[in-house]
CSV table of C-alpha atoms in Angstrom, one decimal:
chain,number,residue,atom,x,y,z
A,578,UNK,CA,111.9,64.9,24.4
A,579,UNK,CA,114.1,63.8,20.9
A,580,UNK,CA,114.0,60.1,21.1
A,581,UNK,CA,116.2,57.7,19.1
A,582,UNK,CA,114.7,55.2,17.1
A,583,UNK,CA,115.7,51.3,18.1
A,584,UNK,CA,118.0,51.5,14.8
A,585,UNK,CA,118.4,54.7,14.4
A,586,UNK,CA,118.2,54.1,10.3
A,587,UNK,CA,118.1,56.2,7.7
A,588,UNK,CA,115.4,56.8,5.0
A,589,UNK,CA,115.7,55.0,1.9
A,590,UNK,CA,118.3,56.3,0.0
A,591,UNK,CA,117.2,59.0,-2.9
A,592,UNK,CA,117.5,57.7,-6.5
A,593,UNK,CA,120.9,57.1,-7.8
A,594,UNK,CA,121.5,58.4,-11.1
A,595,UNK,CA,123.0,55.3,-12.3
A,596,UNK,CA,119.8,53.4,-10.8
A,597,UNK,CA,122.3,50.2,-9.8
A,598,UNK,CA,120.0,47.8,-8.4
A,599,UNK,CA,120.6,45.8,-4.9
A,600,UNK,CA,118.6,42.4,-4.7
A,601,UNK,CA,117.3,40.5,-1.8
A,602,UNK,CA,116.2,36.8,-2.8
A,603,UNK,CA,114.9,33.8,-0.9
A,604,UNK,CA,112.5,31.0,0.6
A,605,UNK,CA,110.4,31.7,3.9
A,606,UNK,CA,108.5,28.2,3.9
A,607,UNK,CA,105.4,27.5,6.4
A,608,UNK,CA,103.4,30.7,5.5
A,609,UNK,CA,101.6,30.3,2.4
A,610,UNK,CA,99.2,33.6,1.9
A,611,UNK,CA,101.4,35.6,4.3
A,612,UNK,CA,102.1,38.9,3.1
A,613,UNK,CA,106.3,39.5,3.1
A,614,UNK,CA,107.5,42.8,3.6
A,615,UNK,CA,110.6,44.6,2.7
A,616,UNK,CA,110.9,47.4,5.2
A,617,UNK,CA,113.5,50.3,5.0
A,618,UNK,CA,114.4,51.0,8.6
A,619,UNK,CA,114.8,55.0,8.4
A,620,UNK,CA,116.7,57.3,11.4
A,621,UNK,CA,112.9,58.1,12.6
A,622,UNK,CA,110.6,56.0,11.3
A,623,UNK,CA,110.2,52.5,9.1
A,624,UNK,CA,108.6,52.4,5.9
A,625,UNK,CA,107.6,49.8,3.3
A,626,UNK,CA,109.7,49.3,0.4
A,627,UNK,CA,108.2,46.2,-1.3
A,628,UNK,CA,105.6,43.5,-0.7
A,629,UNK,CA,104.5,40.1,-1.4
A,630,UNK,CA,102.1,37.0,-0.9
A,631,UNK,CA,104.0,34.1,-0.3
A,632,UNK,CA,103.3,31.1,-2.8
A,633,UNK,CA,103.4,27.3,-1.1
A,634,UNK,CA,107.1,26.9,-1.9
A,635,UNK,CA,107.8,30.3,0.0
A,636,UNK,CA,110.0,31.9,-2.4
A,637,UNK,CA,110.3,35.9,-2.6
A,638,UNK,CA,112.8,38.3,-4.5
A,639,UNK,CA,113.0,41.9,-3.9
A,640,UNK,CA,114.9,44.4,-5.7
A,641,UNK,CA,115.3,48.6,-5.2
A,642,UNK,CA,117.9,51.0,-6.1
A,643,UNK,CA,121.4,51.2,-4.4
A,644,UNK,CA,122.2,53.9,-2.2
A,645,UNK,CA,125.9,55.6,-2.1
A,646,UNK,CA,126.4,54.3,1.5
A,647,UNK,CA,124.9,51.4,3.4
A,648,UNK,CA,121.1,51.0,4.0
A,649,UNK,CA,119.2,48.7,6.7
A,650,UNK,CA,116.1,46.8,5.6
A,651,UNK,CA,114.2,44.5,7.2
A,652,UNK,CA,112.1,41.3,6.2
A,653,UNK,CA,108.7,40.6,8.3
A,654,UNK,CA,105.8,38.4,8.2
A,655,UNK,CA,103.6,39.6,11.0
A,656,UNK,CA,105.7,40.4,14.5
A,657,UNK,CA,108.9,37.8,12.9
A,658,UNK,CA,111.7,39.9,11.5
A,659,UNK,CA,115.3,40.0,9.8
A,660,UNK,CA,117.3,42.5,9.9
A,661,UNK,CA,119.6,42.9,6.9
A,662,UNK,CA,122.0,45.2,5.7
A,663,UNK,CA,122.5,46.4,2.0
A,664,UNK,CA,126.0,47.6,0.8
A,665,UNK,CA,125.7,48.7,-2.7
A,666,UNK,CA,124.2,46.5,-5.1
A,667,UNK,CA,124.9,43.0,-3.1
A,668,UNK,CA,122.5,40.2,-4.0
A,669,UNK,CA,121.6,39.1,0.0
A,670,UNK,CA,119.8,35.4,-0.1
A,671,UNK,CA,118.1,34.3,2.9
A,672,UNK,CA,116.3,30.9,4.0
A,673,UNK,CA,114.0,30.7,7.0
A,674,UNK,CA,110.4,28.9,7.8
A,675,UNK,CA,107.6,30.7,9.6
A,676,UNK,CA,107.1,31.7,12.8
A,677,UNK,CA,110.8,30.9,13.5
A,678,UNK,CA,112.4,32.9,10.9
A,679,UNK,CA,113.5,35.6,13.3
A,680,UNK,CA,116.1,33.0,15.1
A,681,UNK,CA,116.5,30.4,12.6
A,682,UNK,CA,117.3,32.0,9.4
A,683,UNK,CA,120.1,31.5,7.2
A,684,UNK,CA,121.8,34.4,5.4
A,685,UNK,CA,124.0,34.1,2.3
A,686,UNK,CA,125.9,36.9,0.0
A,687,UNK,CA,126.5,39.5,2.8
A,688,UNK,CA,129.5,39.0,5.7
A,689,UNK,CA,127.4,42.0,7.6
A,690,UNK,CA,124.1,40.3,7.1
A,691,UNK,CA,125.9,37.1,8.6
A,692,UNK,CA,127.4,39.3,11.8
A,693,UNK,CA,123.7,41.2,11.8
A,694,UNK,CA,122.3,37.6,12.7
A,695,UNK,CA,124.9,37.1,15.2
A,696,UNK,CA,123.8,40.1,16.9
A,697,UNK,CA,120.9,39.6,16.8
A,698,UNK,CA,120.8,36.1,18.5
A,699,UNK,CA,123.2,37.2,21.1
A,700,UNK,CA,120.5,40.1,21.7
A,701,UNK,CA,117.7,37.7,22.3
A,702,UNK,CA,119.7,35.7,24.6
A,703,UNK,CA,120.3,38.6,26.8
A,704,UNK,CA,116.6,39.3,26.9
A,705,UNK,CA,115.8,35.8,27.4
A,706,UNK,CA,118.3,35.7,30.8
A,707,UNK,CA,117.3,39.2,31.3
A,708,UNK,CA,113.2,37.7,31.9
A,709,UNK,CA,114.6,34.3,33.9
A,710,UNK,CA,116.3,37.1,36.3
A,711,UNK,CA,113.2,39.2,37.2
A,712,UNK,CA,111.1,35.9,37.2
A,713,UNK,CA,112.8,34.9,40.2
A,714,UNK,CA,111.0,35.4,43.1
A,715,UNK,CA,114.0,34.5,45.6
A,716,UNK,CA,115.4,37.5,44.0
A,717,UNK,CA,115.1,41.0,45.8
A,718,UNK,CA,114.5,43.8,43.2
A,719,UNK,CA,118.3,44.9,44.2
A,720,UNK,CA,119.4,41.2,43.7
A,721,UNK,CA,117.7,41.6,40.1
A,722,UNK,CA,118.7,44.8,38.7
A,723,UNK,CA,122.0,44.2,39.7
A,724,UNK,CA,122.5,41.0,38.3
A,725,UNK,CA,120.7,42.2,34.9
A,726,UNK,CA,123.1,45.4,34.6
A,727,UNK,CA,125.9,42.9,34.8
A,728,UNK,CA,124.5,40.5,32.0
A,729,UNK,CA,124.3,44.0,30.5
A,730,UNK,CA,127.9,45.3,31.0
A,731,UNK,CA,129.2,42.0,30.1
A,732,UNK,CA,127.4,41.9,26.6
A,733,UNK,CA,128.3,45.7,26.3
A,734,UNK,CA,131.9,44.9,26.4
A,735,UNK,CA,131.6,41.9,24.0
A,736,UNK,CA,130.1,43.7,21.5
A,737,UNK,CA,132.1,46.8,21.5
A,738,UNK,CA,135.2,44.4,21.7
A,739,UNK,CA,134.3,41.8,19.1
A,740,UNK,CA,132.1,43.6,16.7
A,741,UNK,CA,132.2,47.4,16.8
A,742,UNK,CA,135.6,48.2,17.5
A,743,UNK,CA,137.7,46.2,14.9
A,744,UNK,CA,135.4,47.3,12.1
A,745,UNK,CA,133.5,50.6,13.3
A,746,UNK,CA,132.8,51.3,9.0
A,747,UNK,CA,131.0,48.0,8.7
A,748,UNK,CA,127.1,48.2,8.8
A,749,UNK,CA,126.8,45.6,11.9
A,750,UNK,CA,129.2,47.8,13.9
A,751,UNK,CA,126.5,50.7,13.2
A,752,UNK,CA,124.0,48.1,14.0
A,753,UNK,CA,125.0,47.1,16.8
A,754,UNK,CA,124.9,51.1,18.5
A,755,UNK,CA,121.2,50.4,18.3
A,756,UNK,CA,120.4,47.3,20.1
A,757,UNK,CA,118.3,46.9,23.1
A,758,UNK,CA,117.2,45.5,26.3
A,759,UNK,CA,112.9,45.6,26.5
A,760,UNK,CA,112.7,49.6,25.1
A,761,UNK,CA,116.2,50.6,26.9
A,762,UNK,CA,119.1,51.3,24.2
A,763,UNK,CA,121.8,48.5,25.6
A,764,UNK,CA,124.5,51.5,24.3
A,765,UNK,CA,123.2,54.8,25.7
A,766,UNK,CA,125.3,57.9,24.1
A,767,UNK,CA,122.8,60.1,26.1
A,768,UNK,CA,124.0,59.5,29.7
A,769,UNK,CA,126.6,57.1,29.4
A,770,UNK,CA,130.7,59.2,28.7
A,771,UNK,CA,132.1,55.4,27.9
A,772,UNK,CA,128.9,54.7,24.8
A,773,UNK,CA,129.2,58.5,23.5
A,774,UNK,CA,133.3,57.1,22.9
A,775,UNK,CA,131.8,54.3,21.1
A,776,UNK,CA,129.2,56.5,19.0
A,777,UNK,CA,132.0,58.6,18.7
A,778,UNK,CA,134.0,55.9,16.8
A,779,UNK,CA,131.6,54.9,14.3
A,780,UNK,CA,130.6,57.9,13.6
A,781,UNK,CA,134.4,59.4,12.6
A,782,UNK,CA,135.1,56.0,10.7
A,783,UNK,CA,131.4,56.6,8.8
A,784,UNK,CA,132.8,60.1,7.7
A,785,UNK,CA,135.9,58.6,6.8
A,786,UNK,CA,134.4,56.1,4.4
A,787,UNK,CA,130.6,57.7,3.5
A,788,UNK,CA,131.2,61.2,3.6
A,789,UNK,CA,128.0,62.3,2.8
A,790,UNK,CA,125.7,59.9,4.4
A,791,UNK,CA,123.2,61.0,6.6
A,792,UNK,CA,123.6,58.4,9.0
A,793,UNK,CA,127.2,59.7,9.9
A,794,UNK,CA,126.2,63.1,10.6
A,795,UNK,CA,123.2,61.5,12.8
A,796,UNK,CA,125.7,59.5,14.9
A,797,UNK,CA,127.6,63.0,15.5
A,798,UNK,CA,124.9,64.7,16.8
A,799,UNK,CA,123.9,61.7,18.6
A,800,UNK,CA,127.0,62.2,20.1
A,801,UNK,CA,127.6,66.1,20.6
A,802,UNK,CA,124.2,66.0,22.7
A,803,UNK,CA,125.3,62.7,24.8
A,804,UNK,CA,128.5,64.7,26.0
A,805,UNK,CA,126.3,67.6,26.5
A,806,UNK,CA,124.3,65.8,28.8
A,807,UNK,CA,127.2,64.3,31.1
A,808,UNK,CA,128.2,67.8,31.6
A,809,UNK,CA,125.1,68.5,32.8
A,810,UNK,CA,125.0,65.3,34.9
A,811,UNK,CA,128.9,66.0,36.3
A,812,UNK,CA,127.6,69.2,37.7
A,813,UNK,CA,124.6,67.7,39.1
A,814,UNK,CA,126.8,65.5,40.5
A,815,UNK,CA,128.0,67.4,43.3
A,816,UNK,CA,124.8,67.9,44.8
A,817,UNK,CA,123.9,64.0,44.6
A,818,UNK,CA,122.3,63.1,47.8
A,819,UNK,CA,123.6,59.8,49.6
A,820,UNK,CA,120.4,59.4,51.8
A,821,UNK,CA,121.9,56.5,53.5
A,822,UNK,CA,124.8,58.6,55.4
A,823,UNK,CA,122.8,62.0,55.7
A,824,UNK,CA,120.1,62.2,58.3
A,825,UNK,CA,118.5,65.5,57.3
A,826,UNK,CA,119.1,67.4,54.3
A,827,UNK,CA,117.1,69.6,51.8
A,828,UNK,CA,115.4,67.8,49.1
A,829,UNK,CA,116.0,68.7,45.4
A,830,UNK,CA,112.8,69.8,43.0
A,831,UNK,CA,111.3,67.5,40.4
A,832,UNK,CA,109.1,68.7,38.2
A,833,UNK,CA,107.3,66.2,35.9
A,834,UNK,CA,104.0,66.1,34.4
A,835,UNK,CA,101.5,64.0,36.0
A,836,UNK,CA,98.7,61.9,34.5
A,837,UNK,CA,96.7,65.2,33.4
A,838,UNK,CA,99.6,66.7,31.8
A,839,UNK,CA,99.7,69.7,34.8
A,840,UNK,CA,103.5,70.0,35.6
A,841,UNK,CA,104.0,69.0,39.2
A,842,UNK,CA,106.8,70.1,41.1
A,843,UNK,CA,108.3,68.0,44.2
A,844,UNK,CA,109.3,71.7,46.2
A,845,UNK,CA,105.9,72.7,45.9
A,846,UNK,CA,104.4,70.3,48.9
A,847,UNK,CA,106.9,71.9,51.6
A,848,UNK,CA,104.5,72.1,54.2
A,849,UNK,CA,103.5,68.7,54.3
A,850,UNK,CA,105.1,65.4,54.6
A,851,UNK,CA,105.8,63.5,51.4
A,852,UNK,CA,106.7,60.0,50.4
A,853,UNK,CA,108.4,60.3,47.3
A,854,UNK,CA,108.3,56.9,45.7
A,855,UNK,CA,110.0,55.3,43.1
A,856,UNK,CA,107.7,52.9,40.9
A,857,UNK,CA,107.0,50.7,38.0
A,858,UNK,CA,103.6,49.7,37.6
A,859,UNK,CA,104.2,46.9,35.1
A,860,UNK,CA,106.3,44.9,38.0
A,861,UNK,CA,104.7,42.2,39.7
A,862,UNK,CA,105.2,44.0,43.1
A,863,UNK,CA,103.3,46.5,41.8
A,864,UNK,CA,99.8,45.5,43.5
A,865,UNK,CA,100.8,44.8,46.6
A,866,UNK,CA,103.2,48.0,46.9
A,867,UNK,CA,99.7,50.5,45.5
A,868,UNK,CA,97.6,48.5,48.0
A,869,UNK,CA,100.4,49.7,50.8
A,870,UNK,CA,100.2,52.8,49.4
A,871,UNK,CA,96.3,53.4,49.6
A,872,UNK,CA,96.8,52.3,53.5
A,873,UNK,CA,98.8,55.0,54.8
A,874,UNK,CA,97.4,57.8,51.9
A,875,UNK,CA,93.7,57.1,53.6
A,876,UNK,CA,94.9,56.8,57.2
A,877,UNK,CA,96.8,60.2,57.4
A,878,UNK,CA,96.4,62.4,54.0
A,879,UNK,CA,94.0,64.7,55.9
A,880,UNK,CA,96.9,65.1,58.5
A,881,UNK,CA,98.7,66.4,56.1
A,882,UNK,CA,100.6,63.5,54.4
A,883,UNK,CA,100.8,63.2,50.7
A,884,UNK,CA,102.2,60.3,48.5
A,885,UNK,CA,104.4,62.0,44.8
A,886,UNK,CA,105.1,59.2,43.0
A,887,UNK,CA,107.5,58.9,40.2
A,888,UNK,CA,106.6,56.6,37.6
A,889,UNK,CA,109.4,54.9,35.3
A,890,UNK,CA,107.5,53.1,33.2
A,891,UNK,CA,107.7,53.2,29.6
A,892,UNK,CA,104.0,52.5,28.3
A,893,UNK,CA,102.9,56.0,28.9
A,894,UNK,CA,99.1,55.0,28.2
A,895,UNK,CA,99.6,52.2,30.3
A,896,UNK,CA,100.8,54.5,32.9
A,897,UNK,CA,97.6,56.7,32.6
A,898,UNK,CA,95.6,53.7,33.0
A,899,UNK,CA,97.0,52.4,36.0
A,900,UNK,CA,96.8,55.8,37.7
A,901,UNK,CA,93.5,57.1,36.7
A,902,UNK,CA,91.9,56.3,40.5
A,903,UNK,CA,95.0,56.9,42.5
A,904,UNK,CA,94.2,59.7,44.9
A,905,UNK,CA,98.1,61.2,45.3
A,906,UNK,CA,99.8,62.8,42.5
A,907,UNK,CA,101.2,60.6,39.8
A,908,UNK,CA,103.7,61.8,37.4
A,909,UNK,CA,105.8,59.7,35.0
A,910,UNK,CA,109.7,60.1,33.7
A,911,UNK,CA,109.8,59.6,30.2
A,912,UNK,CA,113.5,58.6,30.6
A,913,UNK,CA,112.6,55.8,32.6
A,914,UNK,CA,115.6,53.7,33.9
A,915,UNK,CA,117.8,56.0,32.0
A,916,UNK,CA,116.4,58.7,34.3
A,917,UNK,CA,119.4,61.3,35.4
A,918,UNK,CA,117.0,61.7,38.6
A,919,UNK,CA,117.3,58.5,39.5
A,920,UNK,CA,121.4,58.9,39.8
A,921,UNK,CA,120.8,62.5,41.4
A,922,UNK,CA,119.3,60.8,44.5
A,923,UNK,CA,121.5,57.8,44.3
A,924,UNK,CA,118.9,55.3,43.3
A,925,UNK,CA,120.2,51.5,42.6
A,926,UNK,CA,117.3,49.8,42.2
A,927,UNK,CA,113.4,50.6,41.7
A,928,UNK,CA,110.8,50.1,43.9
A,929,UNK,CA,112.7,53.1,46.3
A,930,UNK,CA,110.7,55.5,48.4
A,931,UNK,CA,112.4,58.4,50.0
A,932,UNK,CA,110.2,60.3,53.4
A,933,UNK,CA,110.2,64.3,53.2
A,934,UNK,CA,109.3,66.5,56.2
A,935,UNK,CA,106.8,69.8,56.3
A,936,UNK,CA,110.3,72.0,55.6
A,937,UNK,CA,111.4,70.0,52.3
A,938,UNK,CA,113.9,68.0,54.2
A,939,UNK,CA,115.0,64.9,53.2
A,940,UNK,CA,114.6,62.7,56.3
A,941,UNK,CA,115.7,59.3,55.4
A,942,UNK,CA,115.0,56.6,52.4
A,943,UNK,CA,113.8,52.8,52.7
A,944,UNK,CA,117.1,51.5,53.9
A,945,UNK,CA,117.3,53.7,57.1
A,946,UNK,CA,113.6,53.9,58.0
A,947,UNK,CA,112.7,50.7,60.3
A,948,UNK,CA,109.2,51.3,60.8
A,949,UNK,CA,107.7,53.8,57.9
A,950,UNK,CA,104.0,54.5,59.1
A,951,UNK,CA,105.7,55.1,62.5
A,952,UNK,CA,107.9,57.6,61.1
A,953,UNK,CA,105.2,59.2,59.1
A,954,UNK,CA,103.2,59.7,62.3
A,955,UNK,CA,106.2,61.6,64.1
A,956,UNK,CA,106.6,63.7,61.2
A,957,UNK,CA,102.9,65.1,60.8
């Protein structure tokens, strides 16, 4: 599956035949002996520009040639970053101390470097709300994801209003297309009609002012596939199955890999009855919901009963390790969250099991069934 890099960045500009020169100057105090890196953050991967061992006084200056449209860059000691932005041949002058240089930083010579920082601190306020949210344990999972995708939609709105709209040319408005939540793009061209319109805009008003950058033509194609995709997801939506309102009703196929990379498909267990479930090992109601699991699997899988559970987690190796002694058939969706199965069967929130009788039909979901080993029982 094509994946989109957390900036989405293009590689460092090829040689300009005029070899203008940007500069990127400073002090990062607090880490003397620490290797600096200057870091080109590329469409598809990042790669290091320039580096240096910080002296007691911290100071660092880092020059490279100027591209023809702008270029993102990044300054990191160890896991503690800046983003910056380079327009031409800018000097950019930033300030910080070790190991709080990646929220306390002061940036001087660049208005998109300034609005870069403003991003970025408004991004790790979301994720810090974001982790007080699904800490709560008087939270249900519902209560949590729904009261995350609003912090979500709220800062979605604020950025498009504030920063990307009024200046979609500017390098923080690009920026900004790129920002996440965890490993989940906060803008998602790929599923979302509303975020390919604001892809859409940056990347006309990129052609408009860089012609020729590769970065421009990225955000088009970013955004040719994105619409692509919500055709596909319109027409899916007609079969979408509201499991809440329809007692019986023929299940549609998944067909994912599972943990030893044989493609499974849902369709293929008619003749048995199947608890589809819905799961993210790395939540902390993981244990206890496996531990469930392993209760009714043991109890009635030589009746006939068989547990396909659909993994949203985004570690895949993590995924494989957690699974490796789980007797039912694992299989993981690399789309996670952004999964266009979890819409198809009308899924709000994660942990969610649906029950599936011998014939393939889909016989009810967590919210209708009262007593699920009961109902198991009838079924087999």
């Amino acid at each position: 599956m094509k994946k989109y890099a957390i900036m989405a960045l293009a590689v460092l500009g090829m040689a300009s035949c005029s070899e203008k020169k940007f500069h990127v100057e400073g002090t990062i105090t607090e880490a003397p002996d620490s290797m600096l890196y200057l870091e080109n953050v590329g469409i598809s991967e990042v790669n290091t520009v320039d580096s240096v061992k910080l002296s007691a006084d911290g100071s660092f200056s880092f020059s490279g040639e100027a591209a023809e449209a702008p270029e993102f860059y990044r300054l990191r000691i160890s896991d503690q970053i800046i983003n910056i932005a380079i327009d031409s041949t800018e000097t950019v002058s930033v300030k910080a101390a070790f190991p709080t240089m990646a929220s306390q930083y002061e940036v001087s010579g660049s208005d998109n470097c300034q609005k870069i920082k403003e991003l970025a601190l408004k991004q790790m306020e979301l994720q810090r709300r974001a982790i007080l949210v699904s800490s709560d344990e008087q939270l249900t999972v519902d209560e949590s994801n729904d009261s995350i995708f609003n912090m979500i939609r709220q800062y979605k709105d604020e950025v498009k209003n504030q920063y990307i709209f009024p200046a979609p040319s500017q390098s923080y408005a690009y920026f900004a297309l790129f920002q996440t939540l965890g490993n989940m793009l906060l803008f998602n061209p790929r599923t979302d009609k509303d975020d390919i319109k604001v892809f859409a805009a940056v990347a006309t008003s990129w052609d408009t002012y860089y012609p020729n950058a590769e970065r421009g033509a990225n955000l088009h194609n970013i955004a040719i596939e994105g619409m692509k995709n919500v055709r596909i997801q319109q027409a899916n939506t007609a079969r979408t199955i509201d499991a809440s309102k329809v007692k019986t009703a023929g299940v549609i196929d998944i067909a994912l890999r599972d943990n030893k990379g044989q493609m499974r498909h849902l369709t293929d267990l008619e003749g048995k009855v199947v608890l589809l479930d819905f799961h993210v090992f790395a939540s902390k109601e993981s244990p206890a919901r496996i531990l469930m699991l392993r209760e009714l699997y043991n109890k009635y899988h030589a009746q006939g009963f068989q547990i396909y559970q659909v993994s949203l987690d985004p570690d895949e190796h993590f995924w494989k390790q957690q699974t490796a002694a789980l007797p039912w058939l694992n299989v993981r969706d690399e789309e996670g969250l952004n999964s266009a199965t979890l819409r198809i069967y009308n899924i709000q929130g994660v942990p969610e099991y649906f029950l599936i009788d011998r014939g393939n039909n889909l016989v009810g979901r967590s919210q209708s069934i009262k007593d699920l080993e009961q109902t198991i029982k009838s079924l087999l």
